[in-house]
PDB file of C-alpha atoms in Angstrom:
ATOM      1  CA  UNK A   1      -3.073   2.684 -15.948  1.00  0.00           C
ATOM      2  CA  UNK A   2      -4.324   0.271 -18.841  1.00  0.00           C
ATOM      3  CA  UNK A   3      -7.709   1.449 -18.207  1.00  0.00           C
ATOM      4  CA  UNK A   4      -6.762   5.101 -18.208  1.00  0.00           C
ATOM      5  CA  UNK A   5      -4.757   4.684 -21.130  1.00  0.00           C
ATOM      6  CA  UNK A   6      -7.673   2.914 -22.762  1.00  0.00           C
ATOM      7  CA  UNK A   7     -10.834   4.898 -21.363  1.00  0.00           C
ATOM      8  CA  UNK A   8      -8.777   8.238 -23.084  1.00  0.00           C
ATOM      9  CA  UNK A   9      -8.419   9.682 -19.878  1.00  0.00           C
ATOM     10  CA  UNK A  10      -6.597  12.967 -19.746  1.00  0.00           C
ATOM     11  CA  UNK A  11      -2.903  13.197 -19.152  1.00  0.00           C
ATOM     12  CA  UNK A  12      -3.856  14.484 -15.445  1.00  0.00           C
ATOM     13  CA  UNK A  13      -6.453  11.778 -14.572  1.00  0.00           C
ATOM     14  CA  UNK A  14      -3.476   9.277 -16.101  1.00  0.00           C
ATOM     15  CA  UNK A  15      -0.771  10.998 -13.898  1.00  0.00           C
ATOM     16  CA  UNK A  16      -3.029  10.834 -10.603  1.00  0.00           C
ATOM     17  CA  UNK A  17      -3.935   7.111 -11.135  1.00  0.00           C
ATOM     18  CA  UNK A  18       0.091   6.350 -11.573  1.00  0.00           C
ATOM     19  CA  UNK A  19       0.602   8.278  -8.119  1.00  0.00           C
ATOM     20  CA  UNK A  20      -2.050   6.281  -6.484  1.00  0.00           C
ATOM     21  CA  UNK A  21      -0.579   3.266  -8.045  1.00  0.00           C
ATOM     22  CA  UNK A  22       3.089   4.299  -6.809  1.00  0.00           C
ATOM     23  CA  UNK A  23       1.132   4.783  -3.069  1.00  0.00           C
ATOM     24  CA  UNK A  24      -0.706   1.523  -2.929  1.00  0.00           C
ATOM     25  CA  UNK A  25       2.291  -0.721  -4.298  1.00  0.00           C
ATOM     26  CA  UNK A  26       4.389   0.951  -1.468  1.00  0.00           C
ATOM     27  CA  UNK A  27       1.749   0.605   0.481  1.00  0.00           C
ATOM     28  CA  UNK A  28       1.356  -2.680   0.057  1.00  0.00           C
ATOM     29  CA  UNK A  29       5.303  -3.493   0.604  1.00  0.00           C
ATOM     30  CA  UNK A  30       5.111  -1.845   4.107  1.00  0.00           C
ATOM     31  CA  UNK A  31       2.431  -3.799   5.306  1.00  0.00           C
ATOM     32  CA  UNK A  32       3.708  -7.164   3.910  1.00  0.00           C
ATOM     33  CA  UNK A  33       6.811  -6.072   6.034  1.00  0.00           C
ATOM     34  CA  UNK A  34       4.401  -5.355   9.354  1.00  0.00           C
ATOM     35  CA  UNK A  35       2.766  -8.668   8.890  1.00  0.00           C
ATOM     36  CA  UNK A  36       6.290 -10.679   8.152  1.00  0.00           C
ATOM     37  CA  UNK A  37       6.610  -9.247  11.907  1.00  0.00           C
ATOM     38  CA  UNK A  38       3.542  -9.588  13.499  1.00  0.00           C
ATOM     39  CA  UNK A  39       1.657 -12.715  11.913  1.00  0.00           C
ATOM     40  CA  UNK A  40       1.463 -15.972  12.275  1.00  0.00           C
ATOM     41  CA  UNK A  41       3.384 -18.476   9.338  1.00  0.00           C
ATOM     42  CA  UNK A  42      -0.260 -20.040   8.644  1.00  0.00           C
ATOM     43  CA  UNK A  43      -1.917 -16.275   8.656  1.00  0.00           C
ATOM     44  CA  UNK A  44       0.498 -15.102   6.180  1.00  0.00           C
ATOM     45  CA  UNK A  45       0.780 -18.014   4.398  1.00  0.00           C
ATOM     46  CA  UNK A  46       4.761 -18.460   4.366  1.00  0.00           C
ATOM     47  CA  UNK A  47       7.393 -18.304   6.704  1.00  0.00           C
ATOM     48  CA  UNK A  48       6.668 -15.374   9.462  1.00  0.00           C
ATOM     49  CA  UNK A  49       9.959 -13.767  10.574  1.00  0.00           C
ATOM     50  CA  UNK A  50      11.845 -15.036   7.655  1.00  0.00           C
ATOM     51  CA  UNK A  51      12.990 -11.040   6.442  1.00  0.00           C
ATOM     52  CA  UNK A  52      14.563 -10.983   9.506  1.00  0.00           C
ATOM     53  CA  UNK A  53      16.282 -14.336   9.811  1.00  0.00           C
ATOM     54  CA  UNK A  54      17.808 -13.396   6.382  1.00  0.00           C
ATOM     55  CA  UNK A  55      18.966  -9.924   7.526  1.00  0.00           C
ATOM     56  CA  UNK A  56      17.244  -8.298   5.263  1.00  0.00           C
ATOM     57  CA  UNK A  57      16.783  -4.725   5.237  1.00  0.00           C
ATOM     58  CA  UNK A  58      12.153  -4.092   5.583  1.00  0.00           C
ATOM     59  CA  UNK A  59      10.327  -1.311   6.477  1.00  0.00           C
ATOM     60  CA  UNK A  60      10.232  -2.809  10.032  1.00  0.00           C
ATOM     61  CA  UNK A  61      13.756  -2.813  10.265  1.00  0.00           C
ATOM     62  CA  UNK A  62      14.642   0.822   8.749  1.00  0.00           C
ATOM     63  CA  UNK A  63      11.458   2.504  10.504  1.00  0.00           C
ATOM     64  CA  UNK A  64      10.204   0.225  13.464  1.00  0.00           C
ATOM     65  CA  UNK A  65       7.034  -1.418  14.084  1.00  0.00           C
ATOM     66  CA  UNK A  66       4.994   2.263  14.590  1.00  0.00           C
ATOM     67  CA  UNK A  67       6.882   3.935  11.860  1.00  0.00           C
ATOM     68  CA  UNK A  68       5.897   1.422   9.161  1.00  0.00           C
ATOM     69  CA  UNK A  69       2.409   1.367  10.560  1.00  0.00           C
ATOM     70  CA  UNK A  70       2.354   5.280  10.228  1.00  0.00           C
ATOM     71  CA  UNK A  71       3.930   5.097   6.927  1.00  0.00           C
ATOM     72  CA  UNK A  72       1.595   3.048   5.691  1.00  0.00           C
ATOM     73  CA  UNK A  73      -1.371   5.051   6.596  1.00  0.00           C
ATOM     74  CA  UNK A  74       0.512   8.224   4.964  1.00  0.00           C
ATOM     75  CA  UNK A  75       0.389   6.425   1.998  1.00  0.00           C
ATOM     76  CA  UNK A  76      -3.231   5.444   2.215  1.00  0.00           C
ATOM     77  CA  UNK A  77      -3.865   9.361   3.066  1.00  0.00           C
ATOM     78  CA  UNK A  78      -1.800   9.615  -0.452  1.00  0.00           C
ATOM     79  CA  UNK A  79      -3.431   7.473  -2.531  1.00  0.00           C
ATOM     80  CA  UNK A  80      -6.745   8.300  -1.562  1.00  0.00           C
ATOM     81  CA  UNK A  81      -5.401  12.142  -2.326  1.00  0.00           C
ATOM     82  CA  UNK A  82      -4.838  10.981  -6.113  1.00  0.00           C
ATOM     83  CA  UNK A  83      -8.075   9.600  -6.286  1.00  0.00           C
ATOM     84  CA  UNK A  84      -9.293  12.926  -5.223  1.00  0.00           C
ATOM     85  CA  UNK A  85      -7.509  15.093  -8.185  1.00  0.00           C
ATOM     86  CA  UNK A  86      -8.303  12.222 -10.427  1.00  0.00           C
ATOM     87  CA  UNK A  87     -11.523  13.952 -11.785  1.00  0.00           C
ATOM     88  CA  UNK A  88     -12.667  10.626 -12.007  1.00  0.00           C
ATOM     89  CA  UNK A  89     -16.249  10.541 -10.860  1.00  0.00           C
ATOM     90  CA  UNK A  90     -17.243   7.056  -9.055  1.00  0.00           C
ATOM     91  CA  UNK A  91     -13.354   5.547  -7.315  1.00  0.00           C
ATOM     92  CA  UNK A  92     -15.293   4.084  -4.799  1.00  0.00           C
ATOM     93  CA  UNK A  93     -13.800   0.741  -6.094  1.00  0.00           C
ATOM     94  CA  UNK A  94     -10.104   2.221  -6.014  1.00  0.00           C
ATOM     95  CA  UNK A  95     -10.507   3.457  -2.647  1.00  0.00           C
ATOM     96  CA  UNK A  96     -11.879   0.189  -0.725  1.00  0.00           C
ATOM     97  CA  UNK A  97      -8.771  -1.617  -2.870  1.00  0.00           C
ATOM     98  CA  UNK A  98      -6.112   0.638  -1.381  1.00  0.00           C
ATOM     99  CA  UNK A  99      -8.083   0.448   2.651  1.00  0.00           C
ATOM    100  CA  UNK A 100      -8.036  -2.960   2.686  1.00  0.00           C
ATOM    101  CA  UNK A 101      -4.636  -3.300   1.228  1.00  0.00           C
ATOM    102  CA  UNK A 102      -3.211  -1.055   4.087  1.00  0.00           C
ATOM    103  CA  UNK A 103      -5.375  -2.532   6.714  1.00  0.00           C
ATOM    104  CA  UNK A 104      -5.375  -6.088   6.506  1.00  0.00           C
ATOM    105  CA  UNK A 105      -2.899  -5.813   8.931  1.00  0.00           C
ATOM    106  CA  UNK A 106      -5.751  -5.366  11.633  1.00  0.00           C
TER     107      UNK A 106
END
């Protein structure tokens, strides 16, 4: 959004770059919640498993394992949608950022 807000982009470029923001973030949460599932503790780099020894409410938990892996690739599809109405010209950038995001799972 800084660079939006900086480049002078217009108010519709701005508001499709905050939607794929809002995707990719959410994005991102989902897939943090897979991998709290289905990686190892040295993979992920903390305690695997430890959403669920707390009881706390994920993704996983609310939608189950497929869910959250489908919900995360509607939000891709989303994102990648934004980028589309954007009317920015080159988001190749943008759109490897929010793949790899969503698929580092695999």
């Amino acid at each position: 959004m800084m660079g939006a807000a900086c480049g002078a982009a217009t108010l519709a470029t701005q508001n499709a770059l905050g939607d794929y923001g809002a995707a990719v973030g959410l994005a991102f949460q989902v897939v943090d919640d897979i991998l709290d599932v289905t990686a190892d503790s040295a993979t992920l780099g903390k305690t695997a498993g430890k959403d669920a020894a707390q009881d706390k409410p994920t993704f996983v938990s609310l939608l189950g394992l497929q869910g959250s892996e489908n919900y995360a690739q509607q939000l891709l599809a989303q994102a990648l949608a934004s980028l589309e109405s954007s009317g920015l010209r080159n988001t190749d950038a943008l759109r490897a950022l929010a793949d790899m995001l969503v698929n580092r799972a695999h």
